[in-house]
Amino acid sequence: MFSIDIAGIAISVFFTISILSKQKRKKADLLLLLINLNIIGLLVVDAIFHIKLTHWVFFLLNVLPLYLFPLFLIFALETLQEKIHHRGRWVLIFLPALITSAYIGSDLFIRHRYNQSQLEQLYNHPTLGYHLLCKGFPIVFIVAFIWLLKRLNKYALNIKAQYSFIDPIALNWLSNSTWIYIFITLISLLGLITAQTQILPISSLFVCNTVGCLLFIAIFYTSFHGIHQYTVTEYYGTKTPLPDQTDEGRREQKTAETNIQIKYKTSTLSDSEQRLIFEKVIQLFEEKKLYLEPKLQLSDVADALNISTHNLSQTINVTTGKPFYDFVNSYRVRHLQKLLEDPSQQKFTILSMGFESGFNSKASLNRVFRQDTGLSPSEYLERHQLRQVSAV
């Protein structure tokens, strides 16, 4: 297990240096830096714990995770471009860690002077106060992480409603990281409870080893993706903020459901108005082929039609049952199908034809094409060529 701690420390140091080497660091980068430093501290303490349990090791093993969770939560909200820092609300997220630090610190260094055997007894059989703090607050963070997953789900719906290419701003990795931290918290809680109550023949040391391995995975995954992540503003600019970043979007999201039809069933647009708007959209796409623009935004189409993005978004969603992202990419798929079926285009690669069709990456091209047709572009081309041969 000592080797795992060393490997984890090395990984975190590497990412720490990488973040510090960035020329333009964002708030999210600085938070990711603090997360890595927290992990380094926790792994160092865990390595010392395998040698000897001291008062400071006991203290840090209990409190450092309670600082890690709020750091990750604020990092996630910053990546989502949520304004958690306003009005000092971020301080509230650290209250569990501060309260626990004060309680354990006063118990270890002021109220009592535990000898080695008493300290080990306290670690293996904590008092009620330790149980409430060290096991109650992680449950609070689990609830917070579940809330975060809901925010990430709303974010995913929002970017699909606004943008035609979402790979650089999609936060699937952040959802996965959140699930990893939830899993680590559950393993830590259940493992320590099991070890301390002797329900199963496992030790607290075994639990720490397991959590250390999971943290190794978590920090690598989160840091690797977090360093390279674009925000919506960085990739698309500030022209079109996400719906929940505008006053209109905030009002809408108070009553919004994730189901698109429910979201817009109380629309102020009549059926005839929606049909008229949609006809104009179709005409615009057929004549000007806006879908060939790789970074096409909902606002670009709304500006061209001189209507609000809100009305355009709900018209597309209600009429087609698809968000803007899927609507635009269905046109790109049809355009690519025509190119694949055109003998004069066979001298070009599938990827170049995909770029010509408005796709912005090989990954999104293959994913969207398969989602729409059930086949990859190469499989579609092969079947078309087979049909041509059979026809002859």
CSV table of C-alpha atoms in Angstrom, one decimal:
chain,number,residue,atom,x,y,z
A,1,MET,CA,0.0,0.0,0.0
A,2,PHE,CA,2.9,2.3,0.6
A,3,SER,CA,3.8,2.1,-3.1
A,4,ILE,CA,0.2,3.2,-3.9
A,5,ASP,CA,0.6,6.2,-1.7
A,6,ILE,CA,3.9,7.1,-3.4
A,7,ALA,CA,2.4,6.7,-6.9
A,8,GLY,CA,-0.6,8.8,-5.9
A,9,ILE,CA,1.7,11.5,-4.5
A,10,ALA,CA,3.7,11.4,-7.8
A,11,ILE,CA,0.6,11.8,-9.9
A,12,SER,CA,-0.7,14.7,-7.8
A,13,VAL,CA,2.7,16.4,-7.9
A,14,PHE,CA,2.8,16.0,-11.7
A,15,PHE,CA,-0.6,17.6,-12.1
A,16,THR,CA,0.3,20.3,-9.6
A,17,ILE,CA,3.3,21.3,-11.7
A,18,SER,CA,1.2,21.1,-14.8
A,19,ILE,CA,-1.4,23.5,-13.4
A,20,LEU,CA,1.3,25.9,-12.2
A,21,SER,CA,2.9,25.8,-15.6
A,22,LYS,CA,-0.3,27.1,-17.3
A,23,GLN,CA,0.0,30.6,-18.6
A,24,LYS,CA,-3.6,31.5,-18.1
A,25,ARG,CA,-5.0,29.9,-14.9
A,26,LYS,CA,-8.7,30.1,-14.2
A,27,LYS,CA,-10.4,29.9,-10.8
A,28,ALA,CA,-11.2,26.3,-11.6
A,29,ASP,CA,-7.4,25.6,-12.1
A,30,LEU,CA,-6.6,27.0,-8.7
A,31,LEU,CA,-9.3,24.9,-7.1
A,32,LEU,CA,-8.0,21.8,-8.9
A,33,LEU,CA,-4.5,22.8,-7.5
A,34,LEU,CA,-5.9,22.8,-4.0
A,35,ILE,CA,-7.6,19.5,-4.5
A,36,ASN,CA,-4.2,18.0,-5.6
A,37,LEU,CA,-2.4,19.5,-2.6
A,38,ASN,CA,-5.1,18.1,-0.3
A,39,ILE,CA,-4.7,14.6,-1.9
A,40,ILE,CA,-0.9,14.9,-1.5
A,41,GLY,CA,-1.4,15.7,2.2
A,42,LEU,CA,-3.8,12.9,2.7
A,43,LEU,CA,-1.6,10.3,1.0
A,44,VAL,CA,1.4,11.5,2.9
A,45,VAL,CA,-0.5,11.1,6.2
A,46,ASP,CA,-1.8,7.7,5.1
A,47,ALA,CA,1.8,6.6,4.4
A,48,ILE,CA,2.9,7.7,7.9
A,49,PHE,CA,-0.2,6.0,9.4
A,50,HIS,CA,1.2,2.6,8.1
A,51,ILE,CA,4.3,3.3,10.3
A,52,LYS,CA,2.8,4.9,13.4
A,53,LEU,CA,-0.5,6.4,14.5
A,54,THR,CA,0.3,9.8,16.1
A,55,HIS,CA,-1.9,12.6,17.3
A,56,TRP,CA,-1.4,14.6,14.1
A,57,VAL,CA,-1.9,11.6,11.9
A,58,PHE,CA,-5.1,10.9,13.7
A,59,PHE,CA,-6.2,14.5,13.3
A,60,LEU,CA,-5.4,14.9,9.6
A,61,LEU,CA,-6.8,11.5,8.6
A,62,ASN,CA,-10.2,12.6,10.0
A,63,VAL,CA,-10.3,16.2,8.8
A,64,LEU,CA,-8.5,16.3,5.4
A,65,PRO,CA,-11.3,14.4,3.6
A,66,LEU,CA,-13.8,16.9,4.9
A,67,TYR,CA,-11.8,19.7,3.2
A,68,LEU,CA,-11.4,17.6,0.0
A,69,PHE,CA,-15.2,17.2,-0.5
A,70,PRO,CA,-16.1,20.9,-0.4
A,71,LEU,CA,-13.1,21.8,-2.6
A,72,PHE,CA,-14.3,19.3,-5.2
A,73,LEU,CA,-17.9,20.7,-4.9
A,74,ILE,CA,-16.7,24.3,-5.4
A,75,PHE,CA,-14.4,23.2,-8.3
A,76,ALA,CA,-17.4,21.5,-10.0
A,77,LEU,CA,-19.6,24.6,-9.5
A,78,GLU,CA,-16.9,26.8,-10.9
A,79,THR,CA,-16.5,24.6,-13.9
A,80,LEU,CA,-20.3,24.9,-14.4
A,81,GLN,CA,-19.8,28.7,-14.1
A,82,GLU,CA,-22.1,28.8,-11.1
A,83,LYS,CA,-21.7,31.9,-8.9
A,84,ILE,CA,-21.1,30.1,-5.6
A,85,HIS,CA,-18.5,32.6,-4.5
A,86,HIS,CA,-21.0,35.4,-4.2
A,87,ARG,CA,-22.2,36.6,-0.7
A,88,GLY,CA,-19.7,34.3,1.0
A,89,ARG,CA,-21.9,31.2,0.4
A,90,TRP,CA,-18.8,29.1,-0.2
A,91,VAL,CA,-17.8,29.5,3.5
A,92,LEU,CA,-20.9,27.4,4.5
A,93,ILE,CA,-19.6,24.5,2.5
A,94,PHE,CA,-16.5,24.3,4.7
A,95,LEU,CA,-18.4,24.5,8.0
A,96,PRO,CA,-18.4,20.7,8.5
A,97,ALA,CA,-14.6,20.6,8.1
A,98,LEU,CA,-14.1,23.6,10.4
A,99,ILE,CA,-16.4,22.2,13.1
A,100,THR,CA,-14.7,18.8,12.9
A,101,SER,CA,-11.3,20.4,13.1
A,102,ALA,CA,-12.2,22.4,16.1
A,103,TYR,CA,-13.7,19.4,17.9
A,104,ILE,CA,-11.0,16.9,17.2
A,105,GLY,CA,-8.2,19.4,17.7
A,106,SER,CA,-9.4,20.5,21.1
A,107,ASP,CA,-10.0,16.9,22.1
A,108,LEU,CA,-6.5,15.7,21.0
A,109,PHE,CA,-4.4,18.7,22.0
A,110,ILE,CA,-6.2,20.5,24.8
A,111,ARG,CA,-8.8,18.5,26.7
A,112,HIS,CA,-7.0,15.1,26.7
A,113,ARG,CA,-3.5,13.8,26.4
A,114,TYR,CA,-3.9,10.4,24.9
A,115,ASN,CA,-1.0,7.9,25.1
A,116,GLN,CA,-0.3,5.6,22.2
A,117,SER,CA,-2.6,2.8,23.3
A,118,GLN,CA,-5.4,5.2,24.2
A,119,LEU,CA,-5.0,6.8,20.8
A,120,GLU,CA,-5.3,3.5,19.0
A,121,GLN,CA,-8.3,2.6,21.1
A,122,LEU,CA,-9.9,5.9,20.1
A,123,TYR,CA,-9.2,5.3,16.5
A,124,ASN,CA,-10.6,1.8,16.4
A,125,HIS,CA,-13.5,2.6,18.8
A,126,PRO,CA,-14.4,6.3,18.4
A,127,THR,CA,-16.7,8.1,20.9
A,128,LEU,CA,-20.2,9.2,19.9
A,129,GLY,CA,-18.9,12.7,19.1
A,130,TYR,CA,-16.4,11.3,16.6
A,131,HIS,CA,-19.0,9.1,15.1
A,132,LEU,CA,-21.5,12.0,14.6
A,133,LEU,CA,-18.9,14.3,13.1
A,134,CYS,CA,-16.7,12.0,11.0
A,135,LYS,CA,-19.6,9.9,9.7
A,136,GLY,CA,-22.5,12.4,9.8
A,137,PHE,CA,-20.9,15.1,7.7
A,138,PRO,CA,-19.8,12.8,4.9
A,139,ILE,CA,-23.4,11.8,4.5
A,140,VAL,CA,-24.2,15.5,4.1
A,141,PHE,CA,-21.6,15.7,1.3
A,142,ILE,CA,-23.2,12.7,-0.4
A,143,VAL,CA,-26.5,14.6,-0.5
A,144,ALA,CA,-24.6,17.6,-1.9
A,145,PHE,CA,-23.0,15.4,-4.6
A,146,ILE,CA,-26.4,14.0,-5.6
A,147,TRP,CA,-27.6,17.6,-5.9
A,148,LEU,CA,-24.6,18.3,-8.0
A,149,LEU,CA,-25.4,15.4,-10.3
A,150,LYS,CA,-28.8,17.0,-10.9
A,151,ARG,CA,-27.2,20.3,-11.8
A,152,LEU,CA,-24.9,18.5,-14.2
A,153,ASN,CA,-27.9,16.8,-15.8
A,154,LYS,CA,-29.5,20.2,-16.3
A,155,TYR,CA,-26.3,21.6,-17.7
A,156,ALA,CA,-26.2,18.7,-20.2
A,157,LEU,CA,-29.7,19.6,-21.3
A,158,ASN,CA,-29.0,23.3,-21.5
A,159,ILE,CA,-25.9,23.0,-23.8
A,160,LYS,CA,-27.8,20.6,-26.1
A,161,ALA,CA,-30.5,23.3,-26.4
A,162,GLN,CA,-28.0,26.0,-27.3
A,163,TYR,CA,-25.1,24.5,-29.2
A,164,SER,CA,-24.5,22.2,-32.2
A,165,PHE,CA,-21.1,21.0,-31.0
A,166,ILE,CA,-20.7,20.2,-27.3
A,167,ASP,CA,-17.7,17.9,-27.0
A,168,PRO,CA,-15.3,20.6,-25.7
A,169,ILE,CA,-17.8,21.8,-23.1
A,170,ALA,CA,-19.5,18.5,-22.2
A,171,LEU,CA,-19.0,17.6,-18.5
A,172,ASN,CA,-19.5,13.9,-18.6
A,173,TRP,CA,-16.1,13.5,-17.0
A,174,LEU,CA,-17.3,15.7,-14.1
A,175,SER,CA,-20.4,13.5,-13.5
A,176,ASN,CA,-18.1,10.5,-13.5
A,177,SER,CA,-15.8,12.1,-11.0
A,178,THR,CA,-18.7,13.0,-8.8
A,179,TRP,CA,-19.9,9.3,-8.8
A,180,ILE,CA,-16.3,8.3,-7.9
A,181,TYR,CA,-16.3,10.6,-4.9
A,182,ILE,CA,-19.7,9.3,-3.8
A,183,PHE,CA,-18.4,5.8,-4.1
A,184,ILE,CA,-15.2,6.6,-2.1
A,185,THR,CA,-17.3,8.3,0.6
A,186,LEU,CA,-19.6,5.3,0.9
A,187,ILE,CA,-16.7,2.8,1.0
A,188,SER,CA,-15.0,4.9,3.6
A,189,LEU,CA,-18.1,5.2,5.8
A,190,LEU,CA,-19.3,1.6,5.5
A,191,GLY,CA,-15.8,0.2,5.7
A,192,LEU,CA,-14.9,2.0,8.9
A,193,ILE,CA,-18.3,1.2,10.5
A,194,THR,CA,-17.8,-2.5,9.6
A,195,ALA,CA,-14.2,-2.5,10.9
A,196,GLN,CA,-15.1,-0.7,14.2
A,197,THR,CA,-18.1,-2.9,14.9
A,198,GLN,CA,-16.3,-6.1,13.7
A,199,ILE,CA,-19.3,-7.1,11.6
A,200,LEU,CA,-16.8,-8.5,9.1
A,201,PRO,CA,-13.1,-9.4,9.8
A,202,ILE,CA,-11.6,-6.3,8.2
A,203,SER,CA,-9.4,-3.7,9.8
A,204,SER,CA,-9.4,0.1,9.7
A,205,LEU,CA,-6.0,-0.2,8.0
A,206,PHE,CA,-7.5,-2.3,5.2
A,207,VAL,CA,-10.2,0.4,4.7
A,208,CYS,CA,-7.6,3.1,4.5
A,209,ASN,CA,-5.7,1.1,1.9
A,210,THR,CA,-8.8,0.7,-0.2
A,211,VAL,CA,-9.7,4.4,0.0
A,212,GLY,CA,-6.1,5.3,-0.9
A,213,CYS,CA,-6.3,3.2,-4.1
A,214,LEU,CA,-9.6,4.8,-5.0
A,215,LEU,CA,-8.3,8.3,-4.4
A,216,PHE,CA,-5.4,7.4,-6.7
A,217,ILE,CA,-7.9,6.7,-9.5
A,218,ALA,CA,-10.0,9.7,-8.6
A,219,ILE,CA,-7.3,12.3,-8.6
A,220,PHE,CA,-5.8,11.1,-11.9
A,221,TYR,CA,-9.2,11.0,-13.7
A,222,THR,CA,-10.4,14.4,-12.3
A,223,SER,CA,-7.1,16.2,-12.9
A,224,PHE,CA,-6.5,14.8,-16.4
A,225,HIS,CA,-9.9,16.0,-17.6
A,226,GLY,CA,-10.0,19.2,-15.5
A,227,ILE,CA,-6.8,20.6,-16.8
A,228,HIS,CA,-8.0,20.4,-20.4
A,229,GLN,CA,-11.6,21.4,-19.9
A,230,TYR,CA,-13.1,24.4,-21.7
A,231,THR,CA,-15.9,26.5,-20.2
A,232,VAL,CA,-18.8,27.5,-22.4
A,233,THR,CA,-17.5,31.1,-22.4
A,234,GLU,CA,-14.0,30.1,-23.4
A,235,TYR,CA,-15.1,28.0,-26.3
A,236,TYR,CA,-18.1,29.9,-27.6
A,237,GLY,CA,-17.6,33.3,-26.1
A,238,THR,CA,-20.1,35.3,-24.1
A,239,LYS,CA,-22.7,35.8,-26.9
A,240,THR,CA,-25.1,33.2,-25.6
A,241,PRO,CA,-25.0,32.4,-21.9
A,242,LEU,CA,-26.5,29.2,-20.7
A,243,PRO,CA,-30.3,29.4,-20.0
A,244,ASP,CA,-29.9,29.3,-16.2
A,245,GLN,CA,-27.4,32.2,-16.4
A,246,THR,CA,-30.0,34.6,-17.6
A,247,ASP,CA,-33.0,36.1,-15.7
A,248,GLU,CA,-35.3,34.4,-18.1
A,249,GLY,CA,-33.6,31.1,-17.8
A,250,ARG,CA,-33.6,31.2,-14.0
A,251,ARG,CA,-37.4,31.8,-14.0
A,252,GLU,CA,-37.9,29.0,-16.5
A,253,GLN,CA,-35.8,26.5,-14.6
A,254,LYS,CA,-37.8,26.9,-11.5
A,255,THR,CA,-40.6,25.1,-13.1
A,256,ALA,CA,-38.7,23.2,-15.8
A,257,GLU,CA,-38.7,19.4,-16.0
A,258,THR,CA,-36.1,17.4,-17.8
A,259,ASN,CA,-38.7,16.1,-20.2
A,260,ILE,CA,-38.7,18.4,-23.2
A,261,GLN,CA,-42.4,18.2,-23.8
A,262,ILE,CA,-43.3,19.0,-20.2
A,263,LYS,CA,-40.8,21.8,-20.2
A,264,TYR,CA,-42.6,23.7,-22.9
A,265,LYS,CA,-46.2,22.6,-22.6
A,266,THR,CA,-47.2,26.0,-21.0
A,267,SER,CA,-45.6,27.9,-23.9
A,268,THR,CA,-47.1,31.3,-24.8
A,269,LEU,CA,-46.6,30.5,-28.5
A,270,SER,CA,-49.6,29.1,-30.3
A,271,ASP,CA,-49.4,26.0,-32.5
A,272,SER,CA,-49.7,28.2,-35.6
A,273,GLU,CA,-46.9,30.5,-34.4
A,274,GLN,CA,-44.7,27.5,-33.8
A,275,ARG,CA,-45.4,26.0,-37.2
A,276,LEU,CA,-44.6,29.3,-38.8
A,277,ILE,CA,-41.3,29.6,-37.0
A,278,PHE,CA,-40.4,26.0,-37.7
A,279,GLU,CA,-41.1,26.5,-41.5
A,280,LYS,CA,-38.7,29.5,-41.4
A,281,VAL,CA,-36.1,27.4,-39.7
A,282,ILE,CA,-36.4,24.6,-42.3
A,283,GLN,CA,-36.3,27.1,-45.1
A,284,LEU,CA,-33.2,28.7,-43.6
A,285,PHE,CA,-31.4,25.3,-43.2
A,286,GLU,CA,-32.3,24.1,-46.7
A,287,GLU,CA,-31.3,27.3,-48.5
A,288,LYS,CA,-28.4,28.6,-46.5
A,289,LYS,CA,-27.2,25.3,-45.0
A,290,LEU,CA,-26.4,26.8,-41.7
A,291,TYR,CA,-25.7,23.4,-40.2
A,292,LEU,CA,-22.4,23.3,-42.2
A,293,GLU,CA,-21.0,25.9,-39.7
A,294,PRO,CA,-19.2,23.7,-37.1
A,295,LYS,CA,-19.8,26.0,-34.2
A,296,LEU,CA,-23.3,27.0,-35.0
A,297,GLN,CA,-25.3,28.3,-32.0
A,298,LEU,CA,-29.0,28.6,-31.3
A,299,SER,CA,-28.4,32.4,-31.2
A,300,ASP,CA,-27.0,32.4,-34.7
A,301,VAL,CA,-30.3,30.9,-36.0
A,302,ALA,CA,-32.4,33.2,-33.8
A,303,ASP,CA,-30.6,36.3,-35.1
A,304,ALA,CA,-31.1,35.2,-38.7
A,305,LEU,CA,-34.8,34.8,-38.1
A,306,ASN,CA,-35.0,37.9,-35.8
A,307,ILE,CA,-36.7,35.9,-33.0
A,308,SER,CA,-35.7,35.2,-29.4
A,309,THR,CA,-33.6,32.2,-28.6
A,310,HIS,CA,-36.2,31.1,-26.1
A,311,ASN,CA,-39.0,31.0,-28.6
A,312,LEU,CA,-36.7,29.3,-31.2
A,313,SER,CA,-35.6,26.6,-28.7
A,314,GLN,CA,-39.0,25.7,-27.5
A,315,THR,CA,-40.3,25.6,-31.1
A,316,ILE,CA,-37.6,23.1,-32.2
A,317,ASN,CA,-38.0,21.0,-29.1
A,318,VAL,CA,-41.8,20.8,-29.2
A,319,THR,CA,-42.0,20.3,-33.0
A,320,THR,CA,-39.3,17.8,-33.4
A,321,GLY,CA,-39.0,16.3,-29.9
A,322,LYS,CA,-35.2,17.0,-30.2
A,323,PRO,CA,-32.9,19.7,-28.6
A,324,PHE,CA,-31.1,22.0,-31.0
A,325,TYR,CA,-28.0,19.8,-30.9
A,326,ASP,CA,-29.8,16.7,-32.2
A,327,PHE,CA,-31.8,18.8,-34.7
A,328,VAL,CA,-28.7,20.4,-36.3
A,329,ASN,CA,-26.7,17.1,-36.3
A,330,SER,CA,-29.5,15.3,-38.1
A,331,TYR,CA,-29.0,17.6,-41.0
A,332,ARG,CA,-25.2,17.0,-40.9
A,333,VAL,CA,-25.8,13.3,-40.9
A,334,ARG,CA,-28.1,13.6,-44.0
A,335,HIS,CA,-25.5,15.8,-45.7
A,336,LEU,CA,-22.7,13.3,-45.0
A,337,GLN,CA,-24.9,10.4,-46.3
A,338,LYS,CA,-25.3,12.2,-49.6
A,339,LEU,CA,-21.5,12.7,-49.8
A,340,LEU,CA,-20.9,9.1,-49.0
A,341,GLU,CA,-23.3,8.0,-51.8
A,342,ASP,CA,-21.7,10.4,-54.3
A,343,PRO,CA,-19.1,8.6,-56.5
A,344,SER,CA,-17.3,11.9,-57.2
A,345,GLN,CA,-16.6,12.2,-53.4
A,346,GLN,CA,-14.9,8.8,-53.0
A,347,LYS,CA,-11.5,10.3,-53.5
A,348,PHE,CA,-11.9,12.1,-50.1
A,349,THR,CA,-11.6,10.4,-46.7
A,350,ILE,CA,-14.7,9.9,-44.5
A,351,LEU,CA,-13.3,12.3,-42.0
A,352,SER,CA,-12.8,15.1,-44.5
A,353,MET,CA,-16.4,14.6,-45.7
A,354,GLY,CA,-17.5,14.7,-42.1
A,355,PHE,CA,-15.7,18.1,-41.6
A,356,GLU,CA,-17.3,19.3,-44.8
A,357,SER,CA,-20.7,18.3,-43.4
A,358,GLY,CA,-20.2,20.5,-40.3
A,359,PHE,CA,-18.8,18.0,-37.8
A,360,ASN,CA,-16.0,19.2,-35.7
A,361,SER,CA,-14.2,16.1,-34.6
A,362,LYS,CA,-13.9,12.4,-35.5
A,363,ALA,CA,-15.4,11.3,-32.2
A,364,SER,CA,-18.5,13.4,-32.5
A,365,LEU,CA,-18.9,12.4,-36.2
A,366,ASN,CA,-18.9,8.7,-35.4
A,367,ARG,CA,-21.0,9.0,-32.3
A,368,VAL,CA,-23.7,11.2,-33.9
A,369,PHE,CA,-23.8,9.2,-37.2
A,370,ARG,CA,-24.2,5.9,-35.4
A,371,GLN,CA,-26.9,7.3,-33.1
A,372,ASP,CA,-28.8,8.6,-36.1
A,373,THR,CA,-28.4,5.7,-38.5
A,374,GLY,CA,-27.4,2.7,-36.3
A,375,LEU,CA,-24.2,2.4,-38.4
A,376,SER,CA,-20.7,4.0,-38.4
A,377,PRO,CA,-19.9,6.1,-41.5
A,378,SER,CA,-17.6,3.4,-42.8
A,379,GLU,CA,-20.3,0.7,-42.4
A,380,TYR,CA,-22.8,3.0,-44.1
A,381,LEU,CA,-20.4,3.4,-47.0
A,382,GLU,CA,-19.7,-0.3,-47.3
A,383,ARG,CA,-23.5,-1.1,-47.4
A,384,HIS,CA,-24.1,1.5,-50.0
A,385,GLN,CA,-21.3,0.1,-52.2
A,386,LEU,CA,-22.7,-3.4,-51.8
A,387,ARG,CA,-26.1,-2.2,-52.9
A,388,GLN,CA,-24.6,-0.5,-55.9
A,389,VAL,CA,-22.8,-3.7,-56.9
A,390,SER,CA,-25.9,-5.8,-56.4
A,391,ALA,CA,-27.9,-3.4,-58.5
A,392,VAL,CA,-25.5,-3.9,-61.4
